[in-house]
Coordinates of C-alpha atoms and ligand atoms in Angstrom, one line a residue:
M141 CA 7.1 -36.5 -20.8
S142 CA 8.0 -35.8 -24.7
D143 CA 5.0 -37.2 -25.7
L144 CA 2.0 -35.1 -24.0
P145 CA -0.4 -33.8 -26.0
D146 CA 0.1 -29.9 -27.0
T147 CA -3.5 -29.0 -26.6
F148 CA -5.9 -29.4 -24.0
D149 CA -9.5 -28.6 -24.2
R150 CA -11.0 -27.8 -21.1
P151 CA -10.0 -24.3 -19.2
V152 CA -7.6 -24.3 -16.7
H153 CA -8.4 -21.7 -13.8
I154 CA -5.6 -22.4 -11.4
A155 CA -1.7 -21.6 -12.3
V156 CA 1.4 -21.4 -10.5
I157 CA 4.1 -19.1 -11.7
G158 CA 7.6 -20.6 -10.6
G159 CA 10.6 -18.5 -9.8
T160 CA 14.2 -19.2 -8.8
G161 CA 14.7 -22.5 -7.7
L162 CA 11.2 -23.8 -8.8
Y163 CA 10.8 -24.8 -12.4
K164 CA 8.7 -27.5 -11.7
I165 CA 6.2 -28.9 -9.1
D166 CA 6.7 -32.6 -8.4
G167 CA 3.5 -34.9 -7.6
Y168 CA 1.3 -34.4 -9.9
T169 CA 0.3 -36.1 -13.2
P170 CA 1.5 -33.8 -16.2
I171 CA -1.6 -34.5 -19.1
A172 CA -0.3 -31.7 -21.4
R173 CA 2.2 -29.0 -22.4
V174 CA 0.9 -26.3 -24.3
N175 CA 2.7 -23.2 -25.9
P176 CA 0.3 -20.3 -27.1
L177 CA 1.7 -17.9 -29.4
T178 CA 0.3 -14.6 -28.0
P179 CA 0.3 -11.2 -29.7
W180 CA 3.3 -10.6 -27.2
G181 CA 5.0 -13.3 -28.3
Y182 CA 5.6 -16.9 -26.6
P183 CA 5.8 -17.3 -23.0
S184 CA 9.1 -18.1 -21.1
A185 CA 8.7 -21.9 -21.2
P186 CA 5.7 -24.2 -22.4
I187 CA 2.7 -24.4 -20.0
L188 CA 2.6 -27.8 -18.3
I189 CA -0.9 -28.7 -17.6
L190 CA -1.0 -31.1 -14.3
E191 CA -3.6 -32.9 -12.9
H192 CA -4.7 -32.7 -9.3
G193 CA -7.4 -34.3 -8.2
G194 CA -9.8 -34.0 -11.1
V195 CA -8.6 -30.2 -11.4
P196 CA -6.4 -29.1 -14.0
I197 CA -3.6 -26.6 -12.7
A198 CA -1.1 -24.7 -15.2
F199 CA 2.6 -24.8 -14.3
L200 CA 4.8 -21.9 -16.2
A201 CA 8.5 -21.3 -15.3
R202 CA 8.7 -17.7 -14.8
H203 CA 12.6 -17.6 -16.2
G204 CA 12.5 -20.2 -18.7
A205 CA 12.9 -24.2 -18.0
H206 CA 16.4 -23.6 -17.6
H207 CA 16.6 -20.4 -16.2
E208 CA 17.7 -18.3 -19.1
Y209 CA 15.6 -14.9 -18.9
A210 CA 16.8 -12.4 -16.6
P211 CA 14.1 -10.5 -14.8
H212 CA 14.1 -7.4 -17.3
E213 CA 14.2 -10.1 -20.1
I214 CA 11.2 -12.3 -19.0
P215 CA 8.4 -12.0 -21.3
A216 CA 6.0 -10.8 -19.1
R217 CA 2.7 -9.7 -21.1
A218 CA 3.3 -13.4 -23.2
N219 CA 3.3 -15.0 -19.8
I220 CA 0.2 -13.5 -18.2
A221 CA -1.5 -13.6 -21.9
A222 CA -1.0 -17.3 -22.3
L223 CA -2.5 -18.1 -19.2
R224 CA -5.6 -16.2 -19.4
H225 CA -6.3 -17.5 -23.0
I226 CA -6.3 -20.9 -21.8
G227 CA -8.6 -19.9 -19.0
V228 CA -6.2 -19.0 -15.9
R229 CA -8.2 -16.7 -13.6
C230 CA -6.3 -17.1 -10.7
V231 CA -2.7 -17.3 -10.3
V232 CA 0.1 -18.5 -7.5
S233 CA 3.2 -16.7 -8.1
F234 CA 6.4 -18.0 -6.2
S235 CA 9.6 -15.7 -5.8
A236 CA 13.1 -15.9 -3.9
V237 CA 13.6 -12.7 -2.1
G238 CA 16.0 -10.8 0.5
S239 CA 14.8 -10.2 3.5
L240 CA 15.1 -6.3 4.8
Q241 CA 13.9 -7.2 8.3
E242 CA 15.9 -8.9 11.1
E243 CA 12.7 -11.1 12.0
I244 CA 12.3 -12.4 8.5
K245 CA 14.9 -14.8 8.4
P246 CA 16.2 -17.1 5.4
M247 CA 13.9 -20.0 4.7
D248 CA 10.9 -17.8 6.1
F249 CA 7.8 -17.4 3.7
V250 CA 6.1 -14.1 3.4
V251 CA 3.0 -13.0 1.7
P252 CA 3.3 -9.5 0.9
D253 CA 0.3 -7.1 0.6
Q254 CA 1.8 -4.0 -0.9
V255 CA 4.7 -3.7 -3.4
I256 CA 6.8 -0.6 -4.2
D257 CA 8.1 -0.5 -8.1
R258 CA 11.6 0.3 -8.2
T259 CA 12.0 -1.2 -12.0
K260 CA 13.2 1.4 -14.5
G261 CA 10.9 1.5 -17.3
I262 CA 12.6 -0.8 -19.2
R263 CA 10.1 -3.7 -19.1
P264 CA 6.7 -3.7 -21.1
F265 CA 4.3 -3.5 -18.2
T266 CA 0.9 -2.8 -19.8
F267 CA -1.6 -4.2 -22.2
F268 CA -3.2 -1.2 -22.5
E269 CA -1.2 1.2 -25.0
G270 CA -0.8 1.9 -28.5
G271 CA -4.1 3.6 -29.1
L272 CA -6.5 1.8 -26.4
V273 CA -5.5 3.3 -22.9
G274 CA -6.8 1.9 -19.9
H275 CA -5.8 2.6 -16.1
V276 CA -6.7 -0.1 -13.6
P277 CA -6.8 0.1 -9.7
F278 CA -3.9 -1.2 -7.9
G279 CA -4.1 0.3 -4.5
D280 CA -4.0 -3.4 -3.2
P281 CA -1.8 -5.2 -5.9
Y282 CA -2.5 -8.7 -4.6
D283 CA -5.5 -10.7 -3.8
D284 CA -6.5 -10.9 -0.2
K285 CA -8.6 -14.0 -0.8
I286 CA -5.9 -15.9 -2.1
A287 CA -3.6 -14.6 0.9
Q288 CA -6.1 -15.9 3.7
I289 CA -5.8 -19.2 2.2
V290 CA -1.9 -19.0 1.9
R291 CA -2.1 -17.9 5.6
Q292 CA -4.3 -20.5 6.5
C293 CA -2.4 -23.4 5.0
A294 CA 1.2 -22.1 6.2
K295 CA -0.5 -22.3 9.8
S296 CA -1.6 -25.9 9.6
M297 CA 2.2 -26.3 8.5
Q298 CA 3.7 -24.3 11.5
G299 CA 5.1 -27.4 13.5
D300 CA 7.2 -28.7 10.3
G301 CA 9.2 -25.7 10.3
V302 CA 7.2 -23.5 8.2
V303 CA 7.2 -19.6 9.2
L304 CA 5.1 -17.3 7.6
H305 CA 4.9 -13.5 7.8
G306 CA 1.1 -13.0 6.5
S307 CA 1.7 -9.2 5.1
G308 CA 4.6 -7.1 4.1
T309 CA 5.5 -4.6 1.7
A310 CA 7.7 -5.8 -1.1
I311 CA 10.3 -4.0 -3.3
C312 CA 10.9 -5.1 -7.0
M313 CA 14.3 -3.5 -8.1
E314 CA 15.2 -3.9 -11.5
G315 CA 18.3 -5.8 -11.4
P316 CA 20.2 -8.0 -12.4
Q317 CA 23.1 -6.7 -10.1
F318 CA 22.1 -7.1 -6.6
S319 CA 21.2 -3.6 -4.6
T320 CA 24.0 -1.3 -3.2
R321 CA 24.2 -1.3 0.5
A322 CA 23.0 2.3 0.5
E323 CA 20.0 1.3 -1.6
S324 CA 19.5 -1.5 0.8
N325 CA 19.2 0.7 3.8
L326 CA 17.0 3.0 1.9
Y327 CA 14.4 0.3 0.9
R328 CA 14.7 -0.6 4.7
S329 CA 14.0 3.1 5.5
W330 CA 10.7 3.0 3.4
G331 CA 9.3 0.4 5.5
G332 CA 10.3 -2.7 2.9
S333 CA 9.7 -6.3 4.0
V334 CA 11.5 -8.2 1.2
I335 CA 13.2 -7.5 -2.3
S336 CA 12.9 -9.4 -5.4
M337 CA 13.7 -8.8 -9.1
S338 CA 10.7 -10.5 -10.6
L339 CA 7.5 -9.1 -8.6
L340 CA 6.7 -6.8 -11.5
P341 CA 5.4 -6.4 -14.1
E342 CA 3.7 -9.6 -13.6
A343 CA 1.3 -8.3 -10.9
K344 CA 0.3 -5.1 -12.5
L345 CA -0.2 -7.1 -15.8
A346 CA -2.5 -9.8 -13.9
R347 CA -4.7 -7.0 -12.6
E348 CA -5.3 -5.7 -16.2
A349 CA -6.2 -9.1 -17.5
E350 CA -8.8 -9.4 -14.5
M351 CA -6.8 -12.3 -12.6
A352 CA -6.5 -12.9 -9.0
F353 CA -3.0 -12.8 -8.2
Q354 CA -0.7 -13.7 -5.0
V355 CA 2.8 -13.9 -4.7
I356 CA 4.3 -16.1 -2.4
C357 CA 7.9 -15.1 -1.2
M358 CA 10.5 -17.3 0.3
A359 CA 13.5 -15.4 1.8
T360 CA 16.6 -16.7 0.8
D361 CA 19.1 -14.0 2.1
Y362 CA 19.5 -10.6 4.0
D363 CA 20.3 -8.7 0.9
C364 CA 23.7 -6.4 1.9
W365 CA 22.2 -4.5 4.7
H366 CA 23.1 -7.1 7.5
T367 CA 26.2 -7.8 9.3
T368 CA 25.9 -11.4 7.7
E369 CA 27.3 -12.1 4.2
D370 CA 26.1 -10.2 1.4
V371 CA 23.8 -11.9 -0.8
D372 CA 24.9 -14.0 -4.0
V373 CA 23.3 -16.3 -6.3
S374 CA 24.8 -19.4 -4.6
M375 CA 23.1 -18.1 -1.4
V376 CA 19.5 -18.0 -3.3
M377 CA 20.1 -21.4 -4.4
H378 CA 21.2 -22.7 -1.3
Y379 CA 18.3 -21.7 0.5
M380 CA 15.8 -22.3 -2.4
E381 CA 17.2 -26.3 -2.5
S382 CA 17.2 -26.6 1.2
N383 CA 13.8 -25.2 1.6
S384 CA 12.5 -26.7 -1.4
K385 CA 10.2 -29.2 0.2
N386 CA 8.4 -26.7 2.3
A387 CA 8.1 -24.5 -0.7
R388 CA 6.4 -27.3 -2.5
R389 CA 4.4 -28.3 0.2
L390 CA 3.0 -24.9 0.5
V391 CA 2.2 -24.8 -2.9
G392 CA 0.4 -27.9 -2.7
A393 CA -1.4 -27.6 0.4
V394 CA -2.6 -24.2 -1.6
L395 CA -3.5 -25.8 -4.6
D396 CA -5.8 -28.5 -2.5
E397 CA -7.7 -25.5 -1.1
L398 CA -8.1 -23.8 -4.1
S399 CA -9.7 -26.9 -6.1
K400 CA -12.5 -27.2 -3.6
Q401 CA -15.7 -26.6 -5.1
E402 CA -16.3 -23.8 -2.6
N403 CA -13.6 -21.5 -3.7
S404 CA -14.8 -22.0 -7.4
D405 CA -15.6 -18.0 -7.5
L406 CA -12.3 -17.1 -6.3
V407 CA -10.5 -19.2 -9.0
T408 CA -12.8 -18.0 -11.6
A409 CA -12.0 -14.4 -10.3
K410 CA -15.6 -13.2 -10.0
H411 CA -14.6 -10.5 -8.1
W412 CA -12.5 -9.0 -11.0
V413 CA -14.8 -9.3 -13.8
G414 CA -15.5 -6.1 -15.8
A415 CA -12.6 -3.9 -14.0
S416 CA -10.7 -3.8 -17.0
K417 CA -13.6 -3.0 -19.7
G418 CA -14.5 -0.1 -17.3
A419 CA -10.9 1.1 -17.4
V420 CA -10.9 1.3 -20.8
M421 CA -14.2 2.2 -22.1
F422 CA -14.1 5.5 -20.1
C423 CA -10.6 6.4 -21.4
T424 CA -9.9 6.3 -25.3
K425 CA -13.1 7.1 -27.3
P426 CA -14.3 4.8 -30.1
E427 CA -13.0 7.1 -32.7
G428 CA -9.5 7.2 -31.0
R429 CA -9.1 3.7 -30.8
N430 CA -6.5 2.0 -32.8
P431 CA -8.0 -1.5 -34.1
E432 CA -4.6 -3.2 -33.8
A433 CA -4.4 -2.4 -30.0
V434 CA -8.3 -3.6 -29.9
K435 CA -7.5 -7.0 -31.8
K436 CA -4.4 -7.4 -29.1
V437 CA -6.7 -6.8 -26.2
E438 CA -9.3 -9.3 -28.0
Y439 CA -6.9 -12.0 -27.2
L440 CA -7.2 -11.6 -23.5
F441 CA -11.0 -10.6 -23.9
P442 CA -12.8 -12.0 -26.6
G443 CA -15.5 -9.4 -27.9
F444 CA -13.8 -7.1 -25.3
L445 CA -15.5 -3.6 -26.7
S446 CA -18.1 -4.9 -28.9
G447 CA -20.0 -7.0 -26.2
Ligands
LIG138 C1 18.9 -16.1 -8.7 S1 19.3 -14.8 -7.6 C2 18.2 -13.5 -8.4 C3 16.9 -14.0 -8.5 O1 16.0 -14.6 -7.8 C4 14.7 -13.9 -7.8 O2 13.7 -14.5 -8.7 P1 12.3 -15.0 -8.8 O3 11.6 -13.6 -8.2 O4 11.7 -15.7 -10.1 O5 12.3 -16.5 -7.7 C5 14.9 -12.6 -8.1 O6 13.7 -12.0 -8.7 C6 15.9 -12.7 -9.1 O7 15.3 -13.3 -10.4
ADE139 N1 18.7 -9.9 -2.0 C1 18.3 -9.9 -3.3 N2 17.6 -8.9 -4.2 C2 16.9 -9.2 -5.5 N3 16.3 -10.0 -5.5 C3 16.8 -11.2 -4.9 N4 16.0 -12.1 -4.9 C4 16.8 -13.3 -4.0 N5 17.5 -12.4 -3.3 C5 17.5 -11.1 -3.7

């Protein structure tokens, strides 16, 4: 694969962000590997462009190709900016999670519709700062149109051992240490379904970048609230490996569906176009805008405030 072109001249609308245990997706032909330098630095790893029935798909390993970035070190702004810059408007992200509910068993999939932010403010989490302020709505942090597709795909795979919980509240903790038992029980009392360290700020940045974004979670453990063994890394890796075939099949089925012509409005995120521009226009008055901040944001939205 080292002789792959490092440029790609067609827009790539769909991306998969792989988490723990999902550092590549097999079964697609790699056609390019690009590594855009964004105003926020390089992404976690070069972005692989794969061919999927004539449709290009981008793949990015969130923690780096060798899992070298801890959750708080992931260059999330560069990741989202680089994807947006190559044309991506629709992101399916994948995350290994601890289960906070008895009925969500290890190896079950969950499509959350809510998230509670328990990060500690040490991760850069917005594109709109330094003299260009914007506040985007985040009441529904994920994209229900993608979620519906994931639910349908999982339903058709049910007989093959795929169990999917179609909604739920995800907790994103700071880490990298796992939770204490008191914290784990607190999150349960809040109605949390699953817990991870990497769900944010990715989803917030994707919303600011006007991208349709949905995370698919796979439970790997019962965290530390349960009577079974407390979570550790080997447990997470073990379940990710045991279930990697189903994870890849589910992602594959979702990509098949997203690639259909009838989903072209979704994969170009027509329903999000203009949301950020409005959020910024009404905030910082032209005379207060820092040209440097505007220039950075124009990497995402060329001609952002001039057009
Ligand atoms: C390796 S165990 C903890 C690790 O697993 C999850 O990663 P991801 O969400 O990227 O699949 C969790 O968030 C932690 O980063
Ligand atoms: N129990 C857990 N807590 C946080 N992140 C996780 N990723 C997988 N299992 C996890």
